[in-house]
XYZ file of C-alpha atoms in Angstrom:
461
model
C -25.714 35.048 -42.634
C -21.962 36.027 -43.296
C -21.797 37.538 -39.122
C -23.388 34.195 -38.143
C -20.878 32.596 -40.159
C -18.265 34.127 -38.568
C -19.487 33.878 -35.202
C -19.869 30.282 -35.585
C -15.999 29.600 -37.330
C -14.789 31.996 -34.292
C -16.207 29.354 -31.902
C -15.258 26.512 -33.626
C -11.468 28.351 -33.585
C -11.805 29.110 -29.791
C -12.834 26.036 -28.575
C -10.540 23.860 -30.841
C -7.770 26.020 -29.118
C -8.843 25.547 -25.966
C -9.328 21.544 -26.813
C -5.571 21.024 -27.980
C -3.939 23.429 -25.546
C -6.078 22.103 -22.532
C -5.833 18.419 -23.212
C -3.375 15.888 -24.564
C -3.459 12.723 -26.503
C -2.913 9.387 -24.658
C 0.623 8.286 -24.906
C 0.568 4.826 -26.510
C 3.938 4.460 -27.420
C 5.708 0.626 -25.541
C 7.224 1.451 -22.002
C 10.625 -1.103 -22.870
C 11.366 1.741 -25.925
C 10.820 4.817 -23.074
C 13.934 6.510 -21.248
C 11.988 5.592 -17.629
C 12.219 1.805 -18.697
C 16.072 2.515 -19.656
C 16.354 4.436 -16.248
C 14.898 1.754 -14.290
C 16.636 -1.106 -15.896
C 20.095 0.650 -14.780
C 18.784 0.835 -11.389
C 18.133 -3.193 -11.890
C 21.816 -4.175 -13.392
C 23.063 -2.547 -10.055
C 21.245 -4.308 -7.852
C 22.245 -7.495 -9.709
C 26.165 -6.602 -9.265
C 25.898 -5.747 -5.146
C 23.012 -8.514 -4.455
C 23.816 -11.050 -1.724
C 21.721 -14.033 -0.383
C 22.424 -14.559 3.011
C 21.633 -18.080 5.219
C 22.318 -17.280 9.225
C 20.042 -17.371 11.931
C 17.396 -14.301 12.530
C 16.722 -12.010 14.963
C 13.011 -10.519 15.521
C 11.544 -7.285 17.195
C 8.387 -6.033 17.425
C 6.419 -2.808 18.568
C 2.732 -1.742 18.968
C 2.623 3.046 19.231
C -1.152 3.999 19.258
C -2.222 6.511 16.661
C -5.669 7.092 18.481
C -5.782 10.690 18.591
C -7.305 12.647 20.973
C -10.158 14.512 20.101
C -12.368 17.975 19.894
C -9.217 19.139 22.286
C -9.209 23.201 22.901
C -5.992 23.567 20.232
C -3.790 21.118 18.544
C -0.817 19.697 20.784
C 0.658 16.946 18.619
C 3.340 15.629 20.777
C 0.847 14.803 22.842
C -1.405 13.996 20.202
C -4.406 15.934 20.695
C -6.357 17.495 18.036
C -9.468 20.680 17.519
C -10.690 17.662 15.134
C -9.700 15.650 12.187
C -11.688 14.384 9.182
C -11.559 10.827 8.391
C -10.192 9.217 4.747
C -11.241 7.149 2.233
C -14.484 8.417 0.605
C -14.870 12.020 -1.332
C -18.511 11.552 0.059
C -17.761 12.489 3.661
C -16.688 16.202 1.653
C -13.759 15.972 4.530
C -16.305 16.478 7.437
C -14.271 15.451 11.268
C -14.740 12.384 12.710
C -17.549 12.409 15.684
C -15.382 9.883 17.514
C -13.435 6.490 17.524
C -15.023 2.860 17.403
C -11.696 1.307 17.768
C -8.049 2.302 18.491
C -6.032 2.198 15.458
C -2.304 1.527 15.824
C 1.806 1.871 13.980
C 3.002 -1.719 14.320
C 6.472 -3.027 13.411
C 8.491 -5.973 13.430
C 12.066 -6.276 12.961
C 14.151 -9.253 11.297
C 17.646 -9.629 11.352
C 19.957 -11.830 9.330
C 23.535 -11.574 9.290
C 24.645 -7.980 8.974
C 20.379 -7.247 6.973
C 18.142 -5.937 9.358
C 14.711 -5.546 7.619
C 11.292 -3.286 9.171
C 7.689 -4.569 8.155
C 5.723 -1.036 8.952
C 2.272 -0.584 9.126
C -0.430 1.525 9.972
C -4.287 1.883 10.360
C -4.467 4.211 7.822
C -5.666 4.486 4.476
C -2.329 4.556 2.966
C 1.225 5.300 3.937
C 1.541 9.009 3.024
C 4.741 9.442 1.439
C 5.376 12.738 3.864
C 4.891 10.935 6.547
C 7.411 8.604 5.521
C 9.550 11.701 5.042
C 8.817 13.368 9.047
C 10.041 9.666 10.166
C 13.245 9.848 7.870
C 14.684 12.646 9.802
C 14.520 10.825 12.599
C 15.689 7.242 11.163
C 18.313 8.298 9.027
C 20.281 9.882 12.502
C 19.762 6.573 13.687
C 21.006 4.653 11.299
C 18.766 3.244 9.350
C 17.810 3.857 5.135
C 14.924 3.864 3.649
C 15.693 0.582 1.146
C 15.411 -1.050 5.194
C 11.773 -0.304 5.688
C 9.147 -2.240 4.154
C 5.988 -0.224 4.275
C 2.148 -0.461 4.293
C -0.789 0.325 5.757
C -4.127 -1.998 6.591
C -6.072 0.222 3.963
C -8.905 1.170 6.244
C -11.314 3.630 5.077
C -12.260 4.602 8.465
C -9.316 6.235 9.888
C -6.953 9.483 10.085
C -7.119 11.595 6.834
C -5.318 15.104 7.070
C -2.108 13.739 5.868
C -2.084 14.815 2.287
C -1.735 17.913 -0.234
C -3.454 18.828 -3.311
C -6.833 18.836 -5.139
C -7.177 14.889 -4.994
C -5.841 14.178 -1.574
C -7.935 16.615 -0.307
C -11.096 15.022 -1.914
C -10.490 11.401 0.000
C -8.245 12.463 3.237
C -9.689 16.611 3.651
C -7.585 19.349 4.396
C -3.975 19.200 5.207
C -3.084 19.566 8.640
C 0.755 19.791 9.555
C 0.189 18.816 13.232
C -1.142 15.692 12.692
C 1.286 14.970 9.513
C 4.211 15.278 12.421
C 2.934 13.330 15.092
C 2.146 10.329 12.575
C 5.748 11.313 11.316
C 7.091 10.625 14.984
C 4.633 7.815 15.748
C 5.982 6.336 13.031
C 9.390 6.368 13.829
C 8.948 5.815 17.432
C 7.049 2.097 15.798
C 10.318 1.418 14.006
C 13.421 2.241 16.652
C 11.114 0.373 19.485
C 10.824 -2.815 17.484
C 14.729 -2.518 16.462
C 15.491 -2.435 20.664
C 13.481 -5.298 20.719
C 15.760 -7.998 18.037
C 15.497 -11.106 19.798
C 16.677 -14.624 18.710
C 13.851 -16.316 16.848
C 12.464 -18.838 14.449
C 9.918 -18.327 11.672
C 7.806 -19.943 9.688
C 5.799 -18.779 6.237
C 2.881 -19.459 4.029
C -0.441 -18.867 2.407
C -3.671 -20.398 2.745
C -7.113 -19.709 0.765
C -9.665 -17.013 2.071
C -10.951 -16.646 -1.415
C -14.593 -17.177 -0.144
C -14.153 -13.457 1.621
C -13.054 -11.362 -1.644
C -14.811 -10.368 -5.147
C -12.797 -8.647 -8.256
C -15.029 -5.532 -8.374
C -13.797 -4.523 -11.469
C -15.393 -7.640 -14.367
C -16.410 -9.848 -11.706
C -16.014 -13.933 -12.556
C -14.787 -12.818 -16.025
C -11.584 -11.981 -14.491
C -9.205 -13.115 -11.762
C -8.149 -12.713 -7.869
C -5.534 -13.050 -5.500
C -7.643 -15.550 -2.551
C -4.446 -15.677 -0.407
C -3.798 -14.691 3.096
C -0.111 -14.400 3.336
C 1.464 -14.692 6.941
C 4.796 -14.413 8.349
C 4.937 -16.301 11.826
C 7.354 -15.258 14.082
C 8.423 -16.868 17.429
C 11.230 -15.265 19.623
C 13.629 -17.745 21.581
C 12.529 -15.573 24.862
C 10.455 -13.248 24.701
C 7.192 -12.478 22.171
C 5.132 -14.724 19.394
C 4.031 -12.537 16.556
C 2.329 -12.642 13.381
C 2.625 -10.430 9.929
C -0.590 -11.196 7.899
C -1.716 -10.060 4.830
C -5.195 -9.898 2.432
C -6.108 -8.450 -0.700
C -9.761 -7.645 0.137
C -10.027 -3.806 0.770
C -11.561 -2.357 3.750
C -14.805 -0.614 2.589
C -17.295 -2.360 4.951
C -17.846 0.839 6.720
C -19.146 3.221 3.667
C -18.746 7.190 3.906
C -21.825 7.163 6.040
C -19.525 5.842 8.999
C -17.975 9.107 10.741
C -15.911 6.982 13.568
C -12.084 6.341 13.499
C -11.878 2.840 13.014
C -9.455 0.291 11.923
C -12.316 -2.007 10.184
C -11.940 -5.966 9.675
C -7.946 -5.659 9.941
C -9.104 -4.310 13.572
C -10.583 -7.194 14.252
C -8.249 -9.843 12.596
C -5.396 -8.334 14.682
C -6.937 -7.741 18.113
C -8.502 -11.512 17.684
C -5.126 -12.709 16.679
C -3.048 -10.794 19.553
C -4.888 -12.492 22.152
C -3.530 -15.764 21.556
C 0.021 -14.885 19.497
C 0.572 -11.252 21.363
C 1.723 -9.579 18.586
C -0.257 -9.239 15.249
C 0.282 -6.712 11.932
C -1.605 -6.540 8.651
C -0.584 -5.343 5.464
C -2.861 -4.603 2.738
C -2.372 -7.038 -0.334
C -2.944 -6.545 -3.702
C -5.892 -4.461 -3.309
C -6.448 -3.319 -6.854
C -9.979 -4.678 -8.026
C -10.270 -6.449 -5.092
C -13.739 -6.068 -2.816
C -14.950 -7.723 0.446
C -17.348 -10.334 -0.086
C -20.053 -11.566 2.306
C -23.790 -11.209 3.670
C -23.869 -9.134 6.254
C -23.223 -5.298 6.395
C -21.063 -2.797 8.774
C -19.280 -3.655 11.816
C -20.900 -6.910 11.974
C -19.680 -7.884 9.003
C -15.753 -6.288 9.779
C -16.562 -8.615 12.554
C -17.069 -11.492 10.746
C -14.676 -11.434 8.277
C -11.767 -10.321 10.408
C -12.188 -12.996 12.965
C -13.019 -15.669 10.275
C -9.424 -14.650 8.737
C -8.387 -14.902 12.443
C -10.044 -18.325 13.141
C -8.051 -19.939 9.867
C -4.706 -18.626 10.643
C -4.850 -19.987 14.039
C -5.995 -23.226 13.022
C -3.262 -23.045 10.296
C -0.116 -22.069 13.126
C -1.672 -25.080 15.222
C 1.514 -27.356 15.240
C 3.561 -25.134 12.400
C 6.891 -26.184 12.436
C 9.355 -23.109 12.850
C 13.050 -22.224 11.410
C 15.728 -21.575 13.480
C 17.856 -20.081 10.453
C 16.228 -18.528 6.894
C 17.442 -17.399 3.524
C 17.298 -14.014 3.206
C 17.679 -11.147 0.290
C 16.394 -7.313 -0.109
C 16.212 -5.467 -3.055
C 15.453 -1.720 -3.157
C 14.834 -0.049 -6.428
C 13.694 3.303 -6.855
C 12.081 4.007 -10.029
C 11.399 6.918 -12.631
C 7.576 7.219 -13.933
C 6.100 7.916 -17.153
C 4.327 11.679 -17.204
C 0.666 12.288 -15.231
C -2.148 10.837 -17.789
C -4.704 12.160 -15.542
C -7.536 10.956 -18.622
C -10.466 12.946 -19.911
C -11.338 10.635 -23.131
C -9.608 7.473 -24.056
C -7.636 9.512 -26.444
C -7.103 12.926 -24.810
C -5.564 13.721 -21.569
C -4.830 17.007 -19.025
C -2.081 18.250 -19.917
C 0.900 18.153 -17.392
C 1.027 21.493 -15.847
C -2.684 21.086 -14.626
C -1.793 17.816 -13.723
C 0.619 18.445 -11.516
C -1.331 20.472 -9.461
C -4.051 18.677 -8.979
C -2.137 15.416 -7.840
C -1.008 14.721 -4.425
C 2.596 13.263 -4.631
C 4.851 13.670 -8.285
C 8.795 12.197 -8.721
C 9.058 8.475 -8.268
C 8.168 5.175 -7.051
C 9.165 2.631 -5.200
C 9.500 -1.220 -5.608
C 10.882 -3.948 -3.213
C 11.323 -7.720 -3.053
C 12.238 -9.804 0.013
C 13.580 -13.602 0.124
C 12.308 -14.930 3.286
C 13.377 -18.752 3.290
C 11.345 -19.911 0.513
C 8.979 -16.962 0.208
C 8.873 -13.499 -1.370
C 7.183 -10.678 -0.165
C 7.046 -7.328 -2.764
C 5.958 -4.392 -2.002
C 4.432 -1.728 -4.378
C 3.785 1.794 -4.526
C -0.571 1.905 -5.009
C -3.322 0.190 -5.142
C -1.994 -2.849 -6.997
C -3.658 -4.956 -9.307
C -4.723 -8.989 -7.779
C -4.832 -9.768 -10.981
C -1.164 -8.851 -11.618
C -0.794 -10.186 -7.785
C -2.335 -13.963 -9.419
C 0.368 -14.105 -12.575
C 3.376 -13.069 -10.292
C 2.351 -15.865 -7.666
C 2.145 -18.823 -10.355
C 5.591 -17.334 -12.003
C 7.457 -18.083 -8.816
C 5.158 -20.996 -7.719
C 6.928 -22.187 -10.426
C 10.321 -21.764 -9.144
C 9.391 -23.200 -5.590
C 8.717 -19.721 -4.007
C 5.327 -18.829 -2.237
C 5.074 -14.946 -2.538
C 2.989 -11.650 -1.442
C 2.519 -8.796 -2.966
C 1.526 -5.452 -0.715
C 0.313 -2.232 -1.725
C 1.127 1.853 -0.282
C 4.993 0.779 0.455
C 5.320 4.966 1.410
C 4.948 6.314 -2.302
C 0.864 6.713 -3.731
C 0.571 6.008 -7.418
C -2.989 5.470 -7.619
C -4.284 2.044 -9.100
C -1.878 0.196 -11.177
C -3.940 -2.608 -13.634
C -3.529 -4.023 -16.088
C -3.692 -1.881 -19.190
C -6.480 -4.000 -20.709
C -8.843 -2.231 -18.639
C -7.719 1.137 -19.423
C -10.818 1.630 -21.776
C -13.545 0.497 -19.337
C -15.603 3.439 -17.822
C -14.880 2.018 -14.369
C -13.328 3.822 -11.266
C -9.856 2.082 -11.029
C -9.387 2.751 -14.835
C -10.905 6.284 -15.233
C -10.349 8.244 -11.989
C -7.834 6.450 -10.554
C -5.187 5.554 -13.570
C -2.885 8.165 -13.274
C -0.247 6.981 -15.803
C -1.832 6.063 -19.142
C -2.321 1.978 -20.186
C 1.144 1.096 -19.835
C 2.115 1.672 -15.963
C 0.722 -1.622 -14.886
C 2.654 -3.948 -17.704
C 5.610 -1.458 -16.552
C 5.705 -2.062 -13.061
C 4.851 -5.926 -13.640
C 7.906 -6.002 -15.861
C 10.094 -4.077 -12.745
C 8.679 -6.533 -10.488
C 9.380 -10.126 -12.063
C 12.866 -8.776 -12.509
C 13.421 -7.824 -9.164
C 11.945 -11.399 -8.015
C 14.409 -13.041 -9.754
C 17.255 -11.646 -8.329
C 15.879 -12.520 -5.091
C 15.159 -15.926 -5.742
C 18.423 -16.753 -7.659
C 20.974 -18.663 -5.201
C-alpha cells in the first residue's frame, strides 16, 4: 500500500508539473493598464500632431492582374505562373490535398485615389486572406517605387475556394497546406504589378459613396437572433472624367458556400458579384467586411447559390448607382497606425493557456498589427487585421452615424490575427472563440478602443 502510495503521489507530482509548465493561466488583467495599450496610444498622439484633412479634386486608377495559375505543369515556373499543383485554402478538411482544377478565374484588383499630394491603393485579392508575406514580396518592389505601406489599403474577397500555399507554421498549414515559395513570389509580384498598373492609370474623376441593406443574405453564426450583424453592402463608386467607371464593394457575409468538399479554384459569390457588376460598370473589386460571426444566408446550396447571392448583391447595387449623383472634389484623410499585441493566448481551458514558446511555433505570423481609417467625403472606411467582429462592425457604424459619417469596416488588411470578438464570447465553446481567439478576452475591446480613436481623428475637420 505504501509503493502504491508513492506511485500514485509521483503521478500526481509529474503531471501537476507538466500542467503548470505546459500551460498558462488566462491573462485577465484590463488592456488600458497594459504597456501595448500605452504603446499604441503613443502611436495615436502622433498621428493626431501630423494629421491633415484635405478638400481638392481626386484622381482614380484602376487595374485587373489574373492570379489563375496554371496547373499540373511539369515543374514550377512562377514568373510565368505555372505550378506541379497547389492545394486550395480555407478548410483543415481538404488535409491540404491540390486543387483538380479552376471553376472561375480569380483575380489582384486595385484602384487608385488621389487627393492633393495623398494617393491611396484599395488592394484586393481572391484569396482567403492577404498573407502578410505576400504583402512583404510586393514591398520590395513598392517601396523602390515610391510608395509605403501606410498607402495601401488591403484585403482580400475571403473565398474559401482559392490559392492556399502562402503560409508557414502548424496552423497555416492546416487551412492553406504546405508552404510553397514559388507561388508566395508570384502572388508577391502579382500583387505589386495590381498596384503600380492602377497608379499609371490616375485619371480625373468623381465619386460617390454609400451603403444599402443586404441583411436578408447574412446570419451571425455565432448566437444567432440573440446577437447582432452588420447587413450593409458598402460601395465606393468611381467614375473617371475619360476613361473607366468602377466600383469598390464590400459585404460581411463570408464565402463558405462551397464547403471543403469543393476541390476547384474559385472565387465564390464575390466571383459572381464582380464579373456581374463589370459588365455594366467595367471595373468591379470586393473587400471582405466584417466577417467575424458573420455566415451566408439563403436556400439553395453550392454554386447555385454563389450564384444567387452574388448577382442579387449585383442586381441592388446597380439599381442603387441608377441616377447616383457623383463628386467632382471629396474630403479626404488616412491614418496608419501600427500596433503592438498582447502575448499568444492560444486557449486550452477558460483558465489555462499554451504557454508562449509552443505558441509561437505553432502560429503562422507573430509581431504586430495593423489598423487604418480613411475619410472619403462623408464616409469612413477601416481596415483591420482578422476576421473582425460585425458585431463590433454594428456599434462602430451607429458611433459615427452619429457624427454624420457612413462607414465600413474590412477585414485581412495584410497582417492575420485570427478572429477578433467581442470578449463576451470568449467562454462559449464555439469556433471563433476557442480555436480561433488567439489573444485572450481582451483583444477585441482593444482593437475597438484603437479603432474609435483612429475614426475620430479622421472625422474631425
Amino acid at each position: 500500500m505504501k509503493r502504491a502510495g508513492k506511485v500514485t503521489a509521483f503521478f500526481v507530482i509529474f503531471f501537476s508539473l507538466i500542467y503548470f509548465l505546459f500551460t498558462k493561466p488566462t491573462d485577465h488583467n484590463p488592456y488600458f493598464e497594459s504597456a501595448y495599450f500605452k504603446e499604441s496610444l503613443s502611436g495615436i498622439d502622433s498621428l493626431k500632431s501630423r494629421h491633415t484633412l484635405i478638400h481638392d479634386s481626386l484622381y482614380a486608377g484602376f487595374a485587373t492582374v489574373s492570379i489563375t495559375p496554371l496547373l499540373n505543369q511539369p515543374e514550377d515556373n512562377y514568373s510565368e505562373g505555372e505550378f506541379k499543383q497547389l492545394p486550395l485554402a480555407g478548410y483543415g478538411g481538404r488535409k491540404g490535398e491540390p486543387a483538380t482544377g479552376v471553376h472561375d478565374s480569380i483575380f489582384i484588383k486595385a484602384a487608385a485615389l488621389k487627393t492633393g499630394n495623398q494617393t491611396l491603393f484599395f488592394v484586393s485579392a481572391d484569396l482567403l486572406i492577404m498573407p502578410p508575406n505576400i504583402v512583404e514580396y510586393a514591398m520590395e518592389v513598392l517601396s523602390a517605387n515610391g510608395i509605403s505601406r501606410s498607402q495601401l489599403f488591403f484585403s482580400a474577397t475571403h473565398t474559401h475556394s482559392s490559392l492556399g500555399a502562402w503560409g508557414y507554421g502548424f496552423i497555416a498549414r492546416q487551412f492553406a497546406g504546405k508552404e510553397n515559395e514559388n507561388l508566395q513570389k508570384w502572388l508577391g509580384l502579382k500583387t505589386a504589378e495590381a498596384i503600380l498598373k492602377a497608379a499609371g492609370d490616375l485619371k480625373r474623376a468623381e465619386i460617390a459613396t454609400g451603403n444599402f441593406d443586404a441583411g436578408q443574405f447574412t446570419r451571425n453564426r455565432l448566437i444567432g437572433k440573440l446577437g447582432t450583424k452588420n447587413d450593409d453592402f458598402s460601395y465606393i463608386f468611381l467614375k473617371q472624367k475619360e476613361g473607366k467607371t468602377g466600383v469598390i464593394g464590400s459585404f460581411s457575409a463570408h464565402p463558405t458556400i462551397l464547403g471543403s468538399e469543393n476541390m476547384e479554384i474559385s472565387a465564390e459569390y464575390p466571383g459572381y458579384w464582380a464579373r456581374k457588376m463589370k459588365d455594366s460598370v467595367g471595373f468591379a473589386m470586393f473587400l471582405a467586411g466584417s466577417m467575424g460571426s458573420q455566415s451566408p444566408a439563403g436556400e439553395a446550396k453550392g454554386f447555385e447559390k454563389a450564384k444567387d447571392i452574388g448577382e442579387s448583391l449585383a442586381d441592388s447595387l446597380l439599381v442603387k448607382l441608377n441616377g447616383t449623383e457623383t463628386e467632382k472634389t471629396t474630403s479626404f484623410a488616412l491614418v496608419s497606425l501600427e500596433i503592438p499585441l498582447p502575448k499568444f493566448q492560444i486557449r486550452l481551458t477558460t483558465r489555462r493557456n499554451l504557454p508562449g514558446f509552443i505558441s509561437n511555433k505553432l502560429m503562422p505570423y507573430t509581431g504586430s498589427g495593423y489598423l487604418q481609417a480613411v475619410r472619403i467625403g462623408n464616409m469612413v472606411w477601416i481596415s483591420t487585421p482578422a476576421d473582425f467582429s460585425g458585431e463590433y462592425a454594428v456599434q462602430i457604424k451607429n458611433e459615427l452615424k452619429v457624427k454624420g459619417f457612413d462607414a465600413n469596416i474590412t477585414s485581412f488588411n495584410g497582417k492575420y490575427l485570427g478572429y477578433i470578438i467581442p470578449g463576451r464570447y470568449f467562454y462559449l465553446d464555439k469556433y471563433e472563440a476557442r480555436v480561433m481567439g488567439w489573444f485572450g478576452p481582451n483583444m477585441g475591446d482593444y482593437s475597438f478602443d484603437l479603432i474609435r480613436r483612429l475614426s475620430e481623428i479622421v472625422t474631425t475637420n
